[in-house]
Coordinates of C-alpha atoms in Angstrom, one line a residue:
Chain A
M5 CA -15.7 -1.6 1.6
V6 CA -19.3 -1.3 2.5
P7 CA -19.6 2.0 4.2
G8 CA -23.4 2.5 3.8
L9 CA -26.4 0.7 5.1
H10 CA -27.3 -2.3 3.0
D11 CA -24.1 -1.8 0.9
Y12 CA -22.5 -5.1 -0.3
R13 CA -19.3 -6.2 -1.9
S14 CA -18.4 -9.7 -3.3
L15 CA -14.9 -10.9 -2.5
E16 CA -13.1 -11.6 -5.8
W17 CA -10.4 -13.5 -4.1
L18 CA -13.1 -16.2 -3.4
D19 CA -14.4 -16.0 -6.8
H20 CA -17.3 -14.0 -5.2
A21 CA -18.4 -16.9 -3.1
R22 CA -18.9 -14.7 -0.2
L23 CA -20.4 -11.2 0.3
L24 CA -19.6 -8.4 2.8
V25 CA -23.0 -6.9 3.8
R26 CA -23.5 -4.0 6.2
Q27 CA -26.7 -4.8 8.1
C28 CA -27.0 -1.7 10.2
D29 CA -25.4 1.7 10.2
I30 CA -24.4 1.4 13.9
E31 CA -20.7 0.7 14.2
P32 CA -18.8 -1.5 15.0
G33 CA -19.6 -5.2 14.3
Q34 CA -22.6 -4.7 11.9
V35 CA -20.8 -6.0 8.7
E36 CA -21.4 -9.7 8.2
L37 CA -19.9 -12.1 5.9
L38 CA -22.7 -14.0 3.9
S39 CA -22.4 -16.9 1.5
N40 CA -23.1 -15.7 -2.1
V41 CA -23.9 -19.2 -3.5
C42 CA -27.6 -19.9 -4.1
R43 CA -29.0 -22.8 -2.0
H44 CA -30.9 -24.0 -5.0
R45 CA -28.4 -24.8 -7.8
Q46 CA -25.3 -23.3 -6.2
A47 CA -24.8 -20.3 -8.6
I48 CA -22.9 -17.3 -7.7
M49 CA -25.5 -14.5 -7.3
L50 CA -24.1 -11.1 -6.9
Q51 CA -20.8 -9.9 -8.2
G52 CA -19.0 -6.6 -7.5
S53 CA -20.4 -4.1 -5.2
G54 CA -23.7 -2.1 -4.7
N55 CA -26.6 -1.4 -2.5
A56 CA -29.5 -3.9 -2.2
R57 CA -32.3 -4.8 0.1
N58 CA -32.5 -8.4 -1.1
I59 CA -30.2 -10.9 -2.7
V60 CA -31.8 -12.3 -5.9
C61 CA -30.3 -15.3 -7.6
P62 CA -30.5 -14.4 -11.5
V63 CA -31.0 -18.1 -12.5
H64 CA -34.3 -19.0 -10.8
R65 CA -34.9 -15.9 -8.8
W66 CA -34.5 -17.4 -5.4
T67 CA -34.6 -14.4 -3.1
Y68 CA -32.8 -13.9 0.3
D69 CA -32.9 -10.9 2.7
L70 CA -29.7 -9.3 3.9
Q71 CA -29.6 -11.7 6.9
G72 CA -29.4 -14.6 4.5
E73 CA -32.9 -15.8 5.1
L74 CA -34.6 -17.3 2.1
I75 CA -37.8 -15.3 1.5
G76 CA -38.8 -16.4 -2.0
A77 CA -38.5 -19.5 -4.2
P78 CA -40.9 -19.1 -7.2
H79 CA -43.3 -22.0 -8.0
F80 CA -42.5 -24.0 -4.8
P81 CA -45.6 -24.6 -2.8
A82 CA -43.8 -23.7 0.5
N83 CA -40.6 -21.9 1.4
P84 CA -37.8 -24.6 1.4
C85 CA -36.2 -22.6 4.4
L86 CA -32.6 -23.1 2.8
H87 CA -30.7 -20.1 4.3
L88 CA -27.4 -18.6 3.4
D89 CA -24.4 -19.3 5.8
K90 CA -23.3 -16.1 7.5
Q91 CA -20.5 -15.2 9.9
T92 CA -20.2 -12.1 12.2
L93 CA -16.9 -10.3 11.9
E94 CA -14.6 -8.9 14.5
N95 CA -13.6 -5.2 14.3
W96 CA -10.0 -4.4 15.3
N97 CA -9.1 -0.7 14.9
G98 CA -11.3 -0.5 11.9
L99 CA -10.3 -3.7 10.3
L100 CA -12.5 -6.7 10.0
F101 CA -11.5 -10.3 10.8
Q102 CA -13.4 -13.6 10.6
G103 CA -12.9 -15.8 13.5
P104 CA -12.9 -18.0 15.5
R105 CA -9.4 -16.6 16.5
S106 CA -9.8 -13.3 18.0
A107 CA -7.7 -10.3 16.7
Q108 CA -8.6 -8.4 19.7
H109 CA -7.1 -11.0 21.9
D110 CA -4.2 -12.0 19.6
L111 CA -3.1 -8.3 19.0
A112 CA -4.0 -7.0 22.4
G113 CA -0.4 -6.5 23.6
M114 CA 0.7 -4.6 20.7
K115 CA 2.2 -1.3 22.0
L116 CA 1.8 0.5 18.8
A117 CA -2.0 -0.2 18.6
N118 CA -2.4 0.9 22.2
D119 CA -0.6 4.2 21.5
G120 CA -3.4 4.8 18.9
V121 CA -1.1 4.6 15.9
F122 CA -3.2 1.8 14.4
D123 CA -6.7 3.3 13.9
F124 CA -8.0 2.8 10.4
T125 CA -11.6 3.8 11.0
G126 CA -12.9 5.7 8.1
F127 CA -10.3 4.4 5.6
K128 CA -11.7 3.7 2.1
L129 CA -10.8 0.9 -0.2
D130 CA -9.5 2.1 -3.5
R131 CA -8.1 -1.0 -5.2
V132 CA -7.6 -4.9 -4.8
E133 CA -4.5 -6.3 -6.4
M134 CA -4.4 -10.1 -6.8
H135 CA -0.6 -10.8 -7.2
V136 CA 0.7 -14.3 -7.9
C137 CA 4.2 -15.0 -6.4
N138 CA 6.1 -18.0 -7.9
Y139 CA 7.7 -19.0 -4.7
N140 CA 6.7 -20.7 -1.4
W141 CA 4.5 -18.8 1.1
K142 CA 7.2 -19.1 3.7
T143 CA 9.8 -17.4 1.6
F144 CA 7.4 -14.5 1.1
I145 CA 7.1 -14.1 4.9
E146 CA 10.7 -14.4 5.5
V147 CA 11.5 -11.6 3.0
Y148 CA 8.8 -9.5 4.5
L149 CA 10.2 -10.1 8.0
E150 CA 13.8 -8.9 7.4
D151 CA 15.0 -5.4 6.6
Y152 CA 18.6 -6.6 5.9
H153 CA 17.8 -6.5 2.0
V154 CA 16.1 -3.0 2.0
V155 CA 19.1 -1.0 1.1
P156 CA 20.8 -3.4 -1.3
F157 CA 17.8 -4.5 -3.2
H158 CA 15.2 -1.8 -3.0
P159 CA 16.6 1.6 -4.3
G160 CA 13.2 3.2 -4.2
L161 CA 12.0 2.0 -0.8
G162 CA 15.5 2.3 0.6
N163 CA 15.4 6.0 0.2
F164 CA 11.9 6.4 1.4
V165 CA 12.3 4.7 4.7
T166 CA 15.4 4.2 6.9
C167 CA 16.1 1.2 9.0
D168 CA 18.6 3.2 11.3
N169 CA 16.0 3.4 13.9
L170 CA 14.3 0.1 13.4
R171 CA 12.1 -1.1 16.2
W172 CA 10.5 -4.5 16.7
Q173 CA 7.8 -5.9 19.0
F174 CA 7.0 -9.7 19.1
G175 CA 3.9 -11.4 20.4
E176 CA 2.7 -15.0 20.2
W177 CA 0.6 -14.2 17.1
Y178 CA 2.3 -11.4 15.4
S179 CA 5.4 -9.4 14.9
V180 CA 5.5 -5.6 14.2
Q181 CA 8.3 -3.4 13.1
R182 CA 8.6 0.4 12.8
V183 CA 11.1 2.1 10.5
G184 CA 11.8 5.7 10.0
I185 CA 10.8 7.9 7.0
T186 CA 13.5 9.9 5.4
A187 CA 13.2 13.6 4.6
L188 CA 12.1 12.5 1.2
Q189 CA 14.4 14.7 -0.6
K190 CA 16.4 12.0 -2.3
S191 CA 14.8 9.2 -4.3
G192 CA 16.2 6.0 -5.5
S193 CA 13.9 5.4 -8.5
S194 CA 11.7 7.4 -10.8
T195 CA 8.6 5.6 -9.4
Y196 CA 9.4 6.6 -5.8
A197 CA 10.4 10.0 -6.8
R198 CA 6.9 10.3 -8.1
W199 CA 5.5 9.1 -4.9
Q200 CA 7.7 11.3 -2.7
K201 CA 6.7 14.4 -4.8
A202 CA 3.1 13.6 -4.4
V203 CA 3.5 13.2 -0.5
L204 CA 5.4 16.5 -0.2
D205 CA 2.8 18.3 -2.6
Y206 CA 0.0 17.1 -0.3
N207 CA 1.8 18.3 2.7
N208 CA 2.7 21.8 1.4
G209 CA 6.2 20.7 0.8
E210 CA 6.8 19.4 4.4
K211 CA 7.5 15.9 5.5
P212 CA 4.1 14.4 6.6
K213 CA 3.4 14.3 10.4
Q214 CA 3.3 10.6 10.3
G215 CA 7.0 10.8 9.4
A216 CA 7.7 11.1 13.0
Q217 CA 6.0 7.8 13.6
G218 CA 7.6 6.2 10.6
A219 CA 6.2 3.3 8.6
V220 CA 4.7 0.4 10.6
W221 CA 4.6 -3.2 9.3
L222 CA 2.5 -5.6 11.1
T223 CA 2.4 -9.4 10.4
Y224 CA -0.5 -11.2 11.9
Y225 CA 0.6 -14.8 11.8
P226 CA 0.5 -16.8 9.6
N227 CA -0.6 -14.9 6.5
I228 CA -1.8 -11.2 7.1
M229 CA 0.3 -8.1 6.7
V230 CA -0.8 -4.6 7.5
E231 CA 1.4 -1.7 6.4
W232 CA 0.9 1.9 7.3
Y233 CA 2.7 4.5 5.4
P234 CA 1.9 8.1 5.4
H235 CA -1.6 8.6 3.8
V236 CA -2.1 4.8 3.1
L237 CA -2.9 1.6 4.6
V238 CA -2.1 -1.6 2.7
V239 CA -3.6 -5.0 3.8
S240 CA -2.0 -8.0 2.4
S241 CA -3.4 -11.7 2.8
L242 CA -1.4 -14.6 1.5
I243 CA -3.1 -17.7 0.0
P244 CA -0.7 -20.6 -0.6
Q245 CA -1.6 -22.4 -3.7
D246 CA 1.2 -24.8 -4.1
V247 CA 4.8 -25.3 -2.8
D248 CA 6.0 -22.8 -5.4
K249 CA 2.9 -20.7 -5.9
T250 CA 1.3 -18.1 -3.5
M251 CA -1.5 -15.6 -4.2
N252 CA -1.1 -12.2 -2.5
I253 CA -4.4 -10.3 -2.2
V254 CA -3.3 -6.6 -1.6
E255 CA -5.8 -4.1 -0.6
F256 CA -5.2 -0.3 -0.8
Y257 CA -7.0 1.9 1.6
Y258 CA -6.8 5.6 2.1
P259 CA -8.3 8.4 4.3
E260 CA -11.4 9.6 2.8
D261 CA -10.3 13.0 1.6
I262 CA -7.4 11.3 -0.2
A263 CA -9.5 8.6 -1.6
L264 CA -11.9 11.1 -3.0
F265 CA -9.6 13.9 -4.2
E266 CA -5.9 12.9 -4.5
R267 CA -5.7 10.6 -7.5
E268 CA -2.2 11.3 -8.3
L269 CA -1.1 10.7 -4.7
I270 CA -3.0 7.3 -4.9
E271 CA -1.7 6.2 -8.2
A272 CA 2.0 7.3 -7.4
E273 CA 1.9 5.3 -4.1
Q274 CA 0.4 2.2 -5.6
A275 CA 2.9 2.2 -8.5
A276 CA 5.8 2.6 -5.8
Y277 CA 4.3 -0.3 -3.7
M278 CA 4.1 -2.5 -6.6
E279 CA 7.7 -1.7 -7.8
T280 CA 8.9 -3.0 -4.4
A281 CA 6.6 -5.9 -4.6
I282 CA 8.2 -7.0 -7.9
E283 CA 11.7 -6.5 -6.5
D284 CA 10.7 -8.8 -3.5
D285 CA 9.5 -11.3 -6.0
E286 CA 13.0 -11.5 -7.5
I287 CA 14.3 -12.1 -4.1
G288 CA 11.8 -14.8 -3.3
E289 CA 12.4 -16.7 -6.6
R290 CA 16.1 -16.6 -6.2
M291 CA 15.9 -18.0 -2.6
D292 CA 13.6 -20.8 -3.7
R293 CA 15.8 -21.6 -6.7
G294 CA 18.9 -21.8 -4.6
R295 CA 17.2 -24.2 -2.0
R296 CA 15.8 -26.4 -4.8
A297 CA 19.4 -26.5 -6.3
L298 CA 20.9 -27.6 -3.0
L299 CA 18.2 -30.1 -2.5
K300 CA 19.1 -31.7 -5.8
Q301 CA 22.7 -32.0 -4.6
G302 CA 21.5 -33.6 -1.4
R303 CA 22.6 -30.6 0.6
S304 CA 21.0 -28.4 3.2
E305 CA 22.5 -25.1 4.2
V306 CA 21.4 -22.5 6.7
G307 CA 22.9 -19.2 7.4
P308 CA 23.1 -16.7 10.5
Y309 CA 20.4 -14.1 11.4
Q310 CA 21.6 -10.5 11.4
S311 CA 20.3 -8.9 14.3
P312 CA 18.3 -6.8 14.7
M313 CA 17.4 -6.6 10.9
E314 CA 16.5 -10.2 10.6
D315 CA 14.9 -10.7 14.1
G316 CA 11.4 -10.9 12.4
M317 CA 12.5 -13.8 10.3
R318 CA 13.8 -15.7 13.4
H319 CA 10.5 -15.1 15.2
F320 CA 8.6 -16.3 12.2
H321 CA 10.6 -19.5 12.2
E322 CA 9.9 -19.9 15.9
F323 CA 6.2 -19.3 15.3
Y324 CA 6.1 -22.0 12.4
R325 CA 7.9 -24.6 14.5
R326 CA 5.6 -24.1 17.4
I327 CA 2.4 -24.3 15.2
M328 CA 3.6 -27.2 13.1
A329 CA 5.4 -29.1 15.9
G330 CA 2.3 -31.6 16.4
A331 CA 2.0 -32.4 12.8
M332 CA 5.7 -32.9 11.8
D333 CA 6.7 -36.3 13.2
G334 CA 9.4 -37.6 10.9
Y335 CA 10.7 -34.1 10.0
Chain B
M28 CA 8.4 -13.3 23.2
S29 CA 10.9 -10.5 22.9
D30 CA 11.0 -6.9 23.7
I31 CA 11.5 -4.1 21.4
A32 CA 14.9 -4.2 19.5
D33 CA 16.6 -1.0 18.9
L34 CA 19.3 -0.8 16.1
T35 CA 20.8 2.4 17.4
N36 CA 21.3 0.9 20.8
G37 CA 21.9 -2.7 20.1
A38 CA 25.1 -4.0 18.6
A39 CA 24.7 -5.2 15.0
R40 CA 25.8 -8.8 15.5
L41 CA 25.5 -12.3 13.9
A42 CA 23.4 -14.8 15.7
P43 CA 23.9 -18.5 15.3
A44 CA 21.5 -20.0 12.9
A45 CA 19.7 -22.1 15.6
S46 CA 16.3 -22.2 13.8
Q47 CA 16.4 -21.5 10.1
L48 CA 14.2 -24.0 8.3
P49 CA 15.7 -26.8 6.2
V50 CA 15.9 -26.1 2.5
S51 CA 13.7 -29.0 1.8
W52 CA 10.7 -27.5 3.7
Y53 CA 10.1 -25.1 0.9
S54 CA 9.4 -27.6 -1.9
D55 CA 8.0 -30.5 0.0
E56 CA 4.5 -31.5 -1.2
K57 CA 3.8 -33.6 1.8
L58 CA 4.8 -30.7 4.2
F59 CA 2.7 -28.4 2.2
A60 CA -0.4 -30.5 2.8
L61 CA 0.4 -30.6 6.5
E62 CA 0.7 -26.8 6.4
K63 CA -2.7 -26.6 4.8
Q64 CA -4.2 -28.8 7.5
Q65 CA -2.5 -26.9 10.4
L66 CA -2.4 -23.3 9.0
S67 CA -5.9 -23.2 7.3
M68 CA -7.7 -24.4 10.4
P69 CA -10.5 -21.9 11.2
G70 CA -9.1 -18.8 12.6
L71 CA -5.9 -19.1 10.9
A72 CA -7.3 -18.3 7.6
M73 CA -8.2 -14.8 8.7
R74 CA -8.6 -12.0 6.4
A75 CA -8.7 -8.4 7.2
M76 CA -11.4 -6.3 5.5
H77 CA -12.8 -2.7 5.9

């Protein structure tokens, strides 16, 4: 997002209220999260991305340095010393997290990361998609954490990955699943056919090397998902907005050579990803509708978990009950 | 905490629904407010960025 010294980017999912700023070109840990709201009359200052030495509010020209220190307030006899709030971010395999929970600690036992599979250093952001889901955030996580529906409901994805060699690993704060990549010779939708062709073309007609590792889907509870397919990393963050409305912020990252020179591969991959997302939306909406219908009838029904394909959903339910236990007297 | 499951080695089996969440928990405004308190506490509202 901010690869160069003094690069900045405002976060659209917060209506640009915060900025990522690279303070120093020494990795890691030199990207900070700064408030982008002026301390004078609370206006949003920068919007978008760029490179700057100072942050200047366009309304009254209050000026801050990149550490958030107020360095100029025109026509005030003295500096009011109202500085911008800032947070240091934690680097985990090239991804940055804001605390105080520690991703390094929470994800430390993940075997896939220790194998070096998860290392996203050098990946470049290509696009941020803000996708509204008209169903409960827990329903989203449930659908994400079960592979039982992949073949019956995702003709495209179901021919790109195979759950025949599904692997799970569970921790206190995460679950991670690994599925296989098919030979990419058969496609289940025109959108996936385009992606599969682009992947094969990029690899001179061969299955990509990552095909041996498969696709890796990590859920860092309660709301962050990291997906690694051949040549792409997708980070999704859920923001619950109402009981039946969830904002999903989807970020697409690519290795630098692909980000710069492989537009067709990028667009084909993003189209395939969103096709699957729309299909998942239908599942989530159906599940929420059915649950509301039962509730109106005064009924509550539950079903069995298919193991191992729904082991992740079961683990999420255990996590949820554990975190919510102290607040749920009367439930 | 669980170990790695392996579809090829493990028998596909139906497990009892010991812990699926009740249907009312997906549309309960009061519970949603509790979730926002519990799940939006600092450190749970993390976001990955690069």
